mmCIF file of C-alpha atoms in Angstrom:
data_model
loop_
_atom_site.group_PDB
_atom_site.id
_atom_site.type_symbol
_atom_site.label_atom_id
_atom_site.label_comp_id
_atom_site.label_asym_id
_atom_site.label_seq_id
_atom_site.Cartn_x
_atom_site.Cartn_y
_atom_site.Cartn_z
ATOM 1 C CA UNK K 253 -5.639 6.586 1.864
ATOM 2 C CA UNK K 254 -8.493 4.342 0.047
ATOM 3 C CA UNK K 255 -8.680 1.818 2.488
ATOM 4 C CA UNK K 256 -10.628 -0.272 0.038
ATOM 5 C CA UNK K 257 -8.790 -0.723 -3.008
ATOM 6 C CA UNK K 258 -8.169 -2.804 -6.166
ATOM 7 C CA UNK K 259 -7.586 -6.060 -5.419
ATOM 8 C CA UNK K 260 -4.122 -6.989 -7.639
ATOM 9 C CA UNK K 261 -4.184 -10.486 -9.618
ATOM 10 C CA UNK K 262 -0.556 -11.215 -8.962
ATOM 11 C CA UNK K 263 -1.113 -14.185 -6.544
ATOM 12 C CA UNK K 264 -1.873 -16.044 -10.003
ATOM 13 C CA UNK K 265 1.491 -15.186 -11.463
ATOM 14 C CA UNK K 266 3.003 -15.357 -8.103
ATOM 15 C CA UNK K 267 1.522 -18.486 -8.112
ATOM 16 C CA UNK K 268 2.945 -19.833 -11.312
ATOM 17 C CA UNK K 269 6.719 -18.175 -10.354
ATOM 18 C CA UNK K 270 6.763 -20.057 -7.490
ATOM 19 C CA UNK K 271 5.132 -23.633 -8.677
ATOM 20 C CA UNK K 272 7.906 -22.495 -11.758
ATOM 21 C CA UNK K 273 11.136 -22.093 -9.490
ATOM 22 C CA UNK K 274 10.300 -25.149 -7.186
ATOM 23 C CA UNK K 275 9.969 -27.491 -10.582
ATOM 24 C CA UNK K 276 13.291 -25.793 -12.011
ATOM 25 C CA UNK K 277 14.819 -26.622 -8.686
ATOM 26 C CA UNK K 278 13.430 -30.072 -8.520
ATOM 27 C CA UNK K 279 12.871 -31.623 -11.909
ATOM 28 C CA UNK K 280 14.682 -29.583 -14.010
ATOM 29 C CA UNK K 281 18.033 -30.991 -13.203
ATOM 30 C CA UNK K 282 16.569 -34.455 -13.241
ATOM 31 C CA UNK K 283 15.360 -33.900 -16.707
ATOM 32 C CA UNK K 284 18.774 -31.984 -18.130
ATOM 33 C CA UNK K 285 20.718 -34.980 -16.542
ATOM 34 C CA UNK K 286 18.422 -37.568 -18.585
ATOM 35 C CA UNK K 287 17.774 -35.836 -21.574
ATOM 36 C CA UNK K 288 20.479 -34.191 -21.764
ATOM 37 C CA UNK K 289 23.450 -36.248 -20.831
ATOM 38 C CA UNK K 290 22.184 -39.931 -20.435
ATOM 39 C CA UNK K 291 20.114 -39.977 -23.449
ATOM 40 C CA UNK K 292 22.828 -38.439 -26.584
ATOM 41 C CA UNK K 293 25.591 -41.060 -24.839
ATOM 42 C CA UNK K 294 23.123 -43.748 -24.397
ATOM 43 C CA UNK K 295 24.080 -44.344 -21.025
ATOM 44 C CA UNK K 296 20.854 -45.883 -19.855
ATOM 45 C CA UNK K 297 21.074 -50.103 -19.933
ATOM 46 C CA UNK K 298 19.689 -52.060 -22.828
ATOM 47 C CA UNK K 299 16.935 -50.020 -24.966
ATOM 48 C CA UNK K 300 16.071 -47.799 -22.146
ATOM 49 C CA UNK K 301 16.447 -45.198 -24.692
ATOM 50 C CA UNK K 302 15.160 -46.228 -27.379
ATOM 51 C CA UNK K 303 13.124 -44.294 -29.861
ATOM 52 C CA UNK K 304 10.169 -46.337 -29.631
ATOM 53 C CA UNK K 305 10.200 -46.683 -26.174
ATOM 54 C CA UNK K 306 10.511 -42.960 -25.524
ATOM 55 C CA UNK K 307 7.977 -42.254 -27.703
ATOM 56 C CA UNK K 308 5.463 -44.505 -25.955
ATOM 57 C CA UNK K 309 6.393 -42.738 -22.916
ATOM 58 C CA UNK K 310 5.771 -39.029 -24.394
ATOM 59 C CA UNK K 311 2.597 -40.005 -25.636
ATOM 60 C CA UNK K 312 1.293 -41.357 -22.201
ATOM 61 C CA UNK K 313 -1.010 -39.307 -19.951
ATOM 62 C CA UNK K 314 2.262 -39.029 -17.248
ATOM 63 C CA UNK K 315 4.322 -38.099 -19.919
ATOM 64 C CA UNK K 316 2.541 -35.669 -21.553
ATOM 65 C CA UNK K 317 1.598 -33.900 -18.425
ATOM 66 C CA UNK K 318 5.960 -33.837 -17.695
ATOM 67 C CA UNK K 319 6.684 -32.545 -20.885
ATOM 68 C CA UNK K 320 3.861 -29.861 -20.360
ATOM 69 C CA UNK K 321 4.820 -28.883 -17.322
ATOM 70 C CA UNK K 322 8.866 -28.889 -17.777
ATOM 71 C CA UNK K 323 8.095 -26.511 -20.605
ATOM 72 C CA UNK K 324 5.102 -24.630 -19.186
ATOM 73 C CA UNK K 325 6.331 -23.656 -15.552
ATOM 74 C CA UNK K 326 9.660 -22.708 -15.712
ATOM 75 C CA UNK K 327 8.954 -20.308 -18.621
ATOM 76 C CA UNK K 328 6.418 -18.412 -16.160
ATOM 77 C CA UNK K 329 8.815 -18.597 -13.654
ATOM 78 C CA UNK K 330 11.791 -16.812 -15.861
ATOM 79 C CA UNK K 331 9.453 -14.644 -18.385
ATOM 80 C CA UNK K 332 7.906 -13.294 -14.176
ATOM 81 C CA UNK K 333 11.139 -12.680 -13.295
ATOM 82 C CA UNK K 334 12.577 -10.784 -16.260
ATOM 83 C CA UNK K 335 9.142 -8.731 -16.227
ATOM 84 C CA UNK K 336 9.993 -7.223 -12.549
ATOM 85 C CA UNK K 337 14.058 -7.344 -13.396
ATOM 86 C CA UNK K 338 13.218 -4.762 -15.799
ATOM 87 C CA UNK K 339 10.632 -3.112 -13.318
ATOM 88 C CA UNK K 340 13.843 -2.639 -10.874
ATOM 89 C CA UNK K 341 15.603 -1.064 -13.775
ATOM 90 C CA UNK K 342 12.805 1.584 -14.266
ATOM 91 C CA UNK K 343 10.978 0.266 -17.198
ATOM 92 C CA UNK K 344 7.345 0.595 -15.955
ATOM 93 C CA UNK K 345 5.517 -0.023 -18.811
ATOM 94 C CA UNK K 346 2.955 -1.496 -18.518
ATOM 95 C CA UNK K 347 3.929 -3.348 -22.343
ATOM 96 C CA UNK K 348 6.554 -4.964 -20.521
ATOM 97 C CA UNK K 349 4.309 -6.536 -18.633
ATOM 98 C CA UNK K 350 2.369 -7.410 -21.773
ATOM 99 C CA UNK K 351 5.451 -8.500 -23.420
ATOM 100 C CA UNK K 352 6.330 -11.147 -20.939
ATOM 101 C CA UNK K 353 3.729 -12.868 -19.299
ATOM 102 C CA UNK K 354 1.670 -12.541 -22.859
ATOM 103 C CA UNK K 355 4.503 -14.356 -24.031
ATOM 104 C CA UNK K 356 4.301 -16.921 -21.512
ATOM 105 C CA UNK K 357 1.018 -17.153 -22.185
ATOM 106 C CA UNK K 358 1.415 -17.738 -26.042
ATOM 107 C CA UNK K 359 4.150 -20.211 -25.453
ATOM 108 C CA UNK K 360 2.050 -22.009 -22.652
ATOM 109 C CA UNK K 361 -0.952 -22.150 -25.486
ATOM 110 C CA UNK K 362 1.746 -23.934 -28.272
ATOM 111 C CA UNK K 363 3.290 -26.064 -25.264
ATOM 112 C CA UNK K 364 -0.022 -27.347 -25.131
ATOM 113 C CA UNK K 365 -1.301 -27.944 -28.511
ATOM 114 C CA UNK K 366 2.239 -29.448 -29.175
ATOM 115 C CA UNK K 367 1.600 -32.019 -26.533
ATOM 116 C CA UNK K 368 -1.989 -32.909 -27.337
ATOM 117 C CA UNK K 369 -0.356 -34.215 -30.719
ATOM 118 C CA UNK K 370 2.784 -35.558 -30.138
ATOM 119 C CA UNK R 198 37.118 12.877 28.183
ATOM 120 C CA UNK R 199 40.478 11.484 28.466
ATOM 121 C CA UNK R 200 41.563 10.448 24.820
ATOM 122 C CA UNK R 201 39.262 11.679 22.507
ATOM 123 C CA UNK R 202 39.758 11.376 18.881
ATOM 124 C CA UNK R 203 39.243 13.269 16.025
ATOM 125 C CA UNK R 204 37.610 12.422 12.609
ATOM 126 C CA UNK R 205 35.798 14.251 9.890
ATOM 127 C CA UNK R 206 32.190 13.349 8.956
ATOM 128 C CA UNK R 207 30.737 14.256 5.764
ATOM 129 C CA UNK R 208 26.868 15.609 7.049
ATOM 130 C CA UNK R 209 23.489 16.241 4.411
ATOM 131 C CA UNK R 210 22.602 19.558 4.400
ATOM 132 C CA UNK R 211 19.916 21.593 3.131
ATOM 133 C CA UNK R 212 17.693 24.391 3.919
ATOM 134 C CA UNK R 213 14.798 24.809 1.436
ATOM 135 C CA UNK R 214 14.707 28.830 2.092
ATOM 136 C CA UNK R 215 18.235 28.619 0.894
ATOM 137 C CA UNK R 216 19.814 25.642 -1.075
ATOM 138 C CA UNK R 217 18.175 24.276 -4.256
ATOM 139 C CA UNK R 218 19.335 20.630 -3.926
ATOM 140 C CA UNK R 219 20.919 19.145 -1.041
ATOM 141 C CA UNK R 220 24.691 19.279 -0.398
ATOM 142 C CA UNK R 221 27.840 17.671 1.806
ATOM 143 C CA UNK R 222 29.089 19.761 4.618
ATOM 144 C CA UNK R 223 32.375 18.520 6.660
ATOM 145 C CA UNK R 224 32.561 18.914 10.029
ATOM 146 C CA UNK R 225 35.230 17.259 12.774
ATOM 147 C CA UNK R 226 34.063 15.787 15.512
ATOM 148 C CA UNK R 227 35.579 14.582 18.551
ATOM 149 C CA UNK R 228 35.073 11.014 19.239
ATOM 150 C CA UNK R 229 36.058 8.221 21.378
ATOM 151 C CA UNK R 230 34.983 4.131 22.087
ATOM 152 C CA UNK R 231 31.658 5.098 23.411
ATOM 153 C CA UNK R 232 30.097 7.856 20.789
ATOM 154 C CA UNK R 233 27.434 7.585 19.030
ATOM 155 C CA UNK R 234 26.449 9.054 15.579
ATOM 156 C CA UNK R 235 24.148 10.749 17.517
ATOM 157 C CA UNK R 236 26.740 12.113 20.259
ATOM 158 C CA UNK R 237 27.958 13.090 16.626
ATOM 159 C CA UNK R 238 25.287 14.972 15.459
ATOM 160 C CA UNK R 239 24.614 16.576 19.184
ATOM 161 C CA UNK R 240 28.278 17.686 19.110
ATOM 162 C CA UNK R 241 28.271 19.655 15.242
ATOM 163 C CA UNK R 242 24.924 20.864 16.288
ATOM 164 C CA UNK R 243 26.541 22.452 20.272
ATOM 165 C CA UNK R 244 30.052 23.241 18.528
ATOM 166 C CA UNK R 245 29.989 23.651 14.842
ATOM 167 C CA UNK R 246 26.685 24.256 13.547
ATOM 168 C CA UNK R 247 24.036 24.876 15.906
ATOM 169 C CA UNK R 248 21.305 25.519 13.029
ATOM 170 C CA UNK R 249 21.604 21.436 11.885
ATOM 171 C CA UNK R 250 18.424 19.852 11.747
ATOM 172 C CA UNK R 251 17.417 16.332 13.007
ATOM 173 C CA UNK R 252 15.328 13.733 14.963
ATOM 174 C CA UNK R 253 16.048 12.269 18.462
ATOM 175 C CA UNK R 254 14.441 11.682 21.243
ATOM 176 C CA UNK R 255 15.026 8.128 23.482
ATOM 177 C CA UNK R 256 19.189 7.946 22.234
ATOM 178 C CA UNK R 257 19.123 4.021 23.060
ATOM 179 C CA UNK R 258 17.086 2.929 20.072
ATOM 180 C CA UNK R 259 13.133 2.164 21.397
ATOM 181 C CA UNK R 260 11.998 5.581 20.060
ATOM 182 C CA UNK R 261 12.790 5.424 16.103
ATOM 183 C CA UNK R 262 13.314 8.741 15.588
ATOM 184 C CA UNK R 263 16.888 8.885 15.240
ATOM 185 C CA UNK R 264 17.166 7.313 11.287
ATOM 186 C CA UNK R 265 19.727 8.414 8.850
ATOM 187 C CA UNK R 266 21.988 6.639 5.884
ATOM 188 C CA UNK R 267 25.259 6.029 7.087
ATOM 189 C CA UNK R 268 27.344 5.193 4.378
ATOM 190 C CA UNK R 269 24.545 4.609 2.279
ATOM 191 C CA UNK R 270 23.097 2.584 4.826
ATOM 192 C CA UNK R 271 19.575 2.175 6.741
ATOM 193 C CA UNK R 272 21.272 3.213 10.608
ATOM 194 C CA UNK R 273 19.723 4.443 13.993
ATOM 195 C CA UNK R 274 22.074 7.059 14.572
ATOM 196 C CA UNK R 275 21.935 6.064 18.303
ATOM 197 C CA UNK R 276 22.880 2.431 17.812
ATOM 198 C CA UNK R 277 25.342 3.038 15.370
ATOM 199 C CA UNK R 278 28.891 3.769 16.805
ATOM 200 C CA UNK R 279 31.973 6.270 15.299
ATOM 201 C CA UNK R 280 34.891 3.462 16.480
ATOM 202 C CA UNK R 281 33.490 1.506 13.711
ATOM 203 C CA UNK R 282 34.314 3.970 11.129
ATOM 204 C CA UNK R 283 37.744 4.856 11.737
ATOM 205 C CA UNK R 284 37.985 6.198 8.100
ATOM 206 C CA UNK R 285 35.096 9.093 8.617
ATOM 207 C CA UNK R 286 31.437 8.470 7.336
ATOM 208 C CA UNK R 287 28.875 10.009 5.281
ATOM 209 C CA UNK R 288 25.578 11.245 6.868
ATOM 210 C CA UNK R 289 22.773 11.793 4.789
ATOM 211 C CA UNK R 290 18.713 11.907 5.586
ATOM 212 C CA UNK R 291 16.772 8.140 4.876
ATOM 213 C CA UNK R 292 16.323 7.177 1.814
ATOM 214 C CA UNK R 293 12.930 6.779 -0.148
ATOM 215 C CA UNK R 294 11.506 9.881 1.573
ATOM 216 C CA UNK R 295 11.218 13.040 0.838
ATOM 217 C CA UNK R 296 13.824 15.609 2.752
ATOM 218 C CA UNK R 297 12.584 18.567 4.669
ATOM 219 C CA UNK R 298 15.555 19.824 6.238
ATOM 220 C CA UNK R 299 19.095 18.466 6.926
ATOM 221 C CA UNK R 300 18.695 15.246 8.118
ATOM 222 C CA UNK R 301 14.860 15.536 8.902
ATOM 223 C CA UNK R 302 12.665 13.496 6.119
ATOM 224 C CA UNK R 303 8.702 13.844 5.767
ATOM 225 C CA UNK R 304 7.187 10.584 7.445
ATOM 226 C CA UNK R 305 3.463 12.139 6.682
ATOM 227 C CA UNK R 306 3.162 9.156 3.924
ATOM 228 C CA UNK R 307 4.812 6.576 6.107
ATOM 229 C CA UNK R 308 2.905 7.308 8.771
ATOM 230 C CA UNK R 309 -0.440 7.379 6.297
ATOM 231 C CA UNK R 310 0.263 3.666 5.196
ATOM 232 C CA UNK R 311 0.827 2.647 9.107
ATOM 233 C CA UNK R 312 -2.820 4.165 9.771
ATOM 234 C CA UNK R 313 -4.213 2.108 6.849
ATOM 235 C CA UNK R 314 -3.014 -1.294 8.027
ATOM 236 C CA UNK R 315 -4.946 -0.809 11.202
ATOM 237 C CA UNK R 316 -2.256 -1.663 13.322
ATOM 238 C CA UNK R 317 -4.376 -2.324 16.512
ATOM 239 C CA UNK R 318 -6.855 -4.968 18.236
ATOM 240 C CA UNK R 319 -9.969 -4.726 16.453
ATOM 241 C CA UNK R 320 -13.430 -6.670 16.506
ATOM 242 C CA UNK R 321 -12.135 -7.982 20.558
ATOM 243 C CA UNK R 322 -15.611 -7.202 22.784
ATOM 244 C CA UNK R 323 -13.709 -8.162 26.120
ATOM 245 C CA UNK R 324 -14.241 -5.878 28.615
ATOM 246 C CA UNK R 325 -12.132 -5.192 31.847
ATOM 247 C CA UNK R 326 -14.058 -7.076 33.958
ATOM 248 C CA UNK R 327 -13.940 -10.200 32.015
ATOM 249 C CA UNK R 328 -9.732 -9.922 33.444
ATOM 250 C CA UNK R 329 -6.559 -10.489 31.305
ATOM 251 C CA UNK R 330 -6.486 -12.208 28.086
ATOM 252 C CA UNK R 331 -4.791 -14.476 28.439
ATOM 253 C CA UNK R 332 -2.395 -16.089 25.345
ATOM 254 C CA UNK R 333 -0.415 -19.242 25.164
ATOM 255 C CA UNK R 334 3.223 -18.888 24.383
ATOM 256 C CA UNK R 335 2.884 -20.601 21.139
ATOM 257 C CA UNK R 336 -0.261 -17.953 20.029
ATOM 258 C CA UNK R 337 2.305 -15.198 21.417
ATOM 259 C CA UNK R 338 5.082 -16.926 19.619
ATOM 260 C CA UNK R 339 3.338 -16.140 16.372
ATOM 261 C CA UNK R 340 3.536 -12.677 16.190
ATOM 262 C CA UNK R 341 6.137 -12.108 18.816
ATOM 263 C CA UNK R 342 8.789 -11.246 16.267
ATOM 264 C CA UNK R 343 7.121 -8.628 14.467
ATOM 265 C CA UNK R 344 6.057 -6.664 17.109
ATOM 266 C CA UNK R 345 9.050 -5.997 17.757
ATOM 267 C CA UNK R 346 8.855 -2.819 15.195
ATOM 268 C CA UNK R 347 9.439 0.557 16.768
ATOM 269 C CA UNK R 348 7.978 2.713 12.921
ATOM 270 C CA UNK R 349 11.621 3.755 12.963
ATOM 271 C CA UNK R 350 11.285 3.520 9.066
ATOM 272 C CA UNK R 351 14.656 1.974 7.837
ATOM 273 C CA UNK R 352 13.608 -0.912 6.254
ATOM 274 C CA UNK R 353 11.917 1.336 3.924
ATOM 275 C CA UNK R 354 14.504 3.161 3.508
ATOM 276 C CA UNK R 355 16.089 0.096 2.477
ATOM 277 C CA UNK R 356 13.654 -1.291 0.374
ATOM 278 C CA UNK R 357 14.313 -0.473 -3.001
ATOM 279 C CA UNK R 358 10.404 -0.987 -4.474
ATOM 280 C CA UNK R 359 9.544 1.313 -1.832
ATOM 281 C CA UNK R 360 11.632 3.884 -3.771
ATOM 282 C CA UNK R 361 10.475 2.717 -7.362
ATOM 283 C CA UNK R 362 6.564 2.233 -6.769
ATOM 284 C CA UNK R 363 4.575 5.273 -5.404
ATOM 285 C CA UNK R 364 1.793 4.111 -3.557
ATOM 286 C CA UNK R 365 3.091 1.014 -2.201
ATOM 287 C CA UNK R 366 2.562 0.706 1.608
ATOM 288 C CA UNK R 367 5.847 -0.991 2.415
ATOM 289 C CA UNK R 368 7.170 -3.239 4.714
ATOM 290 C CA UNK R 369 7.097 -1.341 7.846
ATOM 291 C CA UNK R 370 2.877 -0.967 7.679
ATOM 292 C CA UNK R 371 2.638 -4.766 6.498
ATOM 293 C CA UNK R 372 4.555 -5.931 9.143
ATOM 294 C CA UNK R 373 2.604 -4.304 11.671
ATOM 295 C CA UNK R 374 -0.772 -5.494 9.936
ATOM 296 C CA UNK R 375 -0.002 -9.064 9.574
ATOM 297 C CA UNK R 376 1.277 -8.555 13.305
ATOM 298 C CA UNK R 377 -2.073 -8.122 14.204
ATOM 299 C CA UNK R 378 -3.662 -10.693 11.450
ATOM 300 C CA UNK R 379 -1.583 -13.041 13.827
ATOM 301 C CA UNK R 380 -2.679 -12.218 17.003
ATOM 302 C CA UNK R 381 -5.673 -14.583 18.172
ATOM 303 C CA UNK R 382 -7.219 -11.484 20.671
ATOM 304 C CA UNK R 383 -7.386 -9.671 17.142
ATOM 305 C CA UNK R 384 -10.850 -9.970 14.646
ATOM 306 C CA UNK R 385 -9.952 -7.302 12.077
ATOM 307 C CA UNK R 386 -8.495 -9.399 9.578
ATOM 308 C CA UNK R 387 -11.283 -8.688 7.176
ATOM 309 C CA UNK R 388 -10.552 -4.645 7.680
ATOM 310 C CA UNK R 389 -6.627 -5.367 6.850
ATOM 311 C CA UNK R 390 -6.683 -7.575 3.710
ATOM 312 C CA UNK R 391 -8.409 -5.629 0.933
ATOM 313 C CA UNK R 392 -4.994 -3.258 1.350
ATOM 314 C CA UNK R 393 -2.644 -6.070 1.433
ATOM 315 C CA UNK R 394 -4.353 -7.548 -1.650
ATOM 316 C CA UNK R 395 -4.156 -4.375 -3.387
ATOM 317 C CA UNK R 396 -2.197 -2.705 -5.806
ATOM 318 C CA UNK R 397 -0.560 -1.143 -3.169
ATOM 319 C CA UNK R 398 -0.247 -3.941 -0.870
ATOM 320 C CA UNK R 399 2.345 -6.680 -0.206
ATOM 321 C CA UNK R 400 2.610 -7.936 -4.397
ATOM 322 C CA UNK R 401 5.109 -5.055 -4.616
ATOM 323 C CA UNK R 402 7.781 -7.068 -2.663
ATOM 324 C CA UNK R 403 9.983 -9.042 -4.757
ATOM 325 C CA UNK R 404 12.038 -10.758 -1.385
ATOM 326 C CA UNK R 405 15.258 -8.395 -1.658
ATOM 327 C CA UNK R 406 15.744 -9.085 2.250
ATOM 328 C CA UNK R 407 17.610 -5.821 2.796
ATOM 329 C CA UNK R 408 14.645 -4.623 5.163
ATOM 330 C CA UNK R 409 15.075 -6.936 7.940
ATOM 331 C CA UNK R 410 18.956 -7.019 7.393
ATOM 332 C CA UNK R 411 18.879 -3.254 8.535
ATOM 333 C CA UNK R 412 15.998 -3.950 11.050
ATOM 334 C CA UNK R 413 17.471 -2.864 14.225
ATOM 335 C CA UNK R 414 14.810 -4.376 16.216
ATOM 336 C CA UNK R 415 15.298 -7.488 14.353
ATOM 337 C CA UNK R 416 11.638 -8.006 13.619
ATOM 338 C CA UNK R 417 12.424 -9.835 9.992
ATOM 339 C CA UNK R 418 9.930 -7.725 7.647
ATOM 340 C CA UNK R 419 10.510 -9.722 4.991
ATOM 341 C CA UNK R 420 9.774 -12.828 6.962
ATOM 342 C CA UNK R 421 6.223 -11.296 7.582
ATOM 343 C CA UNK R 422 5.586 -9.992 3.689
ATOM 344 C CA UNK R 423 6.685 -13.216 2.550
ATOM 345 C CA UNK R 424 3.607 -15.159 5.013
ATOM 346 C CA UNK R 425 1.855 -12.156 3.746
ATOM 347 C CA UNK R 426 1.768 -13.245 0.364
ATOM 348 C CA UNK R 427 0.796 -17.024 1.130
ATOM 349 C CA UNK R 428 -2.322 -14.984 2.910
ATOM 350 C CA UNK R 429 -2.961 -13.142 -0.064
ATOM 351 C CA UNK R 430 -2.798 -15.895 -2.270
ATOM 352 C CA UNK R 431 -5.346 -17.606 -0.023
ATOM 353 C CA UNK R 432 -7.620 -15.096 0.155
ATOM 354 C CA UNK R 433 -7.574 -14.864 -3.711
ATOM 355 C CA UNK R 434 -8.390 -17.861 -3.683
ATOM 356 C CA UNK R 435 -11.034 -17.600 -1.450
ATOM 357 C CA UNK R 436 -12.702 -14.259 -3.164
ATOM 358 C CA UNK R 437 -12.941 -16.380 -6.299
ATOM 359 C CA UNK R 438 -14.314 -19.349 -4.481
ATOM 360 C CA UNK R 439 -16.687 -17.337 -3.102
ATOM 361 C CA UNK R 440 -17.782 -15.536 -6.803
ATOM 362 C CA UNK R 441 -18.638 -18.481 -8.069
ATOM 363 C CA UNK R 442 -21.012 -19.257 -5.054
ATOM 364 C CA UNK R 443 -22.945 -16.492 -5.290
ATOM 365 C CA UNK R 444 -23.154 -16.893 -9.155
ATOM 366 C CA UNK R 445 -24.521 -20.014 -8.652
ATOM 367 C CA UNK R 446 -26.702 -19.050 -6.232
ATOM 368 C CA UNK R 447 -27.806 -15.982 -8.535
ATOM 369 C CA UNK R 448 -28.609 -18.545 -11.182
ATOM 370 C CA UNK R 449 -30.114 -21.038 -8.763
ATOM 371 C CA UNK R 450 -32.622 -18.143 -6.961
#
């Protein structure tokens, strides 16, 4: 056997999957429980939810960095993890591979030109 | 002898002089509390069928020999007993390898991937004289677990990206390799890595688990290919680290 090999470049997507998982795990909720639930029945007190308010938030350096990152990792995490469901059921292509993290990739690049000009 | 039971197991066979695919052959057995599925096998192959084919050797599970699918699943035949399937069993040769005869599988790949992990102390210039070397429990503790492995090959029969990607080294060699990456007498990290990096290496584990829930030395595979792939990740890290450097340097000198 070649004992010297090609060196693979998953740790970089492994990398993403796993920084993706931990922030669906962690944040994720946080955020669907906010955005989701608080926000559209205005649970929050006084104008904690109000347009302007929310708006200043988005556009801060914090904010935009959340928004980037709710949308950016968990999309690597579940376009990763469809790419290797559909390895498991025997489609090898390598255009699946294309497909999914050059999706994630595409969406990562609008995530981020959508957040420079919010 | 007093007692013994019957039941009817349903055994692999194939001869590649004669049968073009594998097929089931049933064969009662006599049985009682204490046999193994390898008393099993021994008795079909005195009794029944004395030209079945398949590996023993130690019959109280150090050796590794002994692997079959029982039921479909990853079993030493020697550690796996009949009173705990009362209804009859199927027998068939591991998974994920190719079948030479009966129960007997071709390890020549397994045993190829095993080789390339290096699975020994390397780079250690002690001699005898210089006495024992001596480890701490904790440095011990490290790799403890996954020495443990006896290359009986069930967890890659178990593994199911060992049957879908050609190539890949599996658990069985990775555990063995990180074994040693762990050890502090051992200096051959370096000589390991560049095949767990690889294509072939430990990114073809996606953390199914089923190879250390068949393990029957308990030595956790997946425990080892998942600190595997923190190592890798390092090391990539490293190796691109290090690229820059020397670009630097390049444009520097």
């Amino acid at each position: 056997m070649n004992t010297e090999p090609k060196r693979s470049n998953e740790p970089i997507f492994w990398a993403l999957f796993g920084a993706g998982g931990m922030w669906s795990a962690v944040f994720a909720p946080v955020a669907v429980l906010v955005f989701g639930l608080l926000l559209p029945f205005n649970a929050g007190p006084g104008e904690a939810f109000s347009y302007e308010r929310l708006l200043d938030l988005a556009r801060s350096f914090l904010g935009r960095l959340f928004i980037f990152l709710m949308i950016v990792l968990p999309l690597w995490c579940g376009l990763h993890r469809i790419h290797h469901c559909l390895h498991d059921l025997k489609l090898h292509s390598p255009v699946v591979r294309w497909l999914c993290l050059g999706f994630a990739y595409t969406l990562s690049l609008v995530a981020l030109f959508q957040v420079i000009f919010i | 002898m007093a007692e013994m039971q019957r039941m009817t197991l349903r055994v692999s066979r194939y001869n590649p002089e004669r049968d073009a695919a594998p097929h089931l052959e049933l064969f009662e057995v006599l049985w009682d509390d204490q046999s193994s599925f390898l008393d099993a096998l021994a008795y079909i192959k005195d009794n029944l069928a004395p030209d079945l084919s398949y590996r023993s050797s130690c019959r109280m599970a150090i050796c590794g020999s002994c692997g079959v699918m029982v039921n479909g699943e990853p079993k030493l035949a020697c550690k796996t007993f009949l009173r705990n399937y009362p209804e009859g069993a199927l027998i068939e040769p591991m998974a994920n390898f190719p079948v030479e005869r009966d129960l007997v599988v071709d390890l020549s790949s397994f045993l190829e991937f095993i080789q390339a992990l290096k699975p020994y102390i390397i780079g250690n210039l002690r001699k005898p004289e210089d006495g024992p070397n001596s480890q701490t429990p904790a440095q011990m503790a490290k790799y403890h677990k996954f020495a443990m492995c006896i290359n009986c090959g069930l967890c890659c029969a178990a593994c199911p990206q060992f049957g879908l990607n050609a190539g890949f080294v599996g658990p069985a060699a990775l555990t063995l390799g990180h074994r040693y990456n762990l050890d502090n007498r051992d200096f051959g990290r370096k000589e390991r890595m560049p095949v767990i990096n690889s294509e072939k290496g430990v990114w073809n584990c996606t953390f199914v688990g089923y190879c250390s829930e068949v393990c029957p030395k308990h030595a956790d595979p997946a425990a080892a290919l998942q600190q595997c792939k923190a190592e890798s990740a390092a090391d990539f890290v490293a190796s691109v680290l290090e690229c820059i450097k020397k670009k630097e340097a390049r444009h520097a000198g």
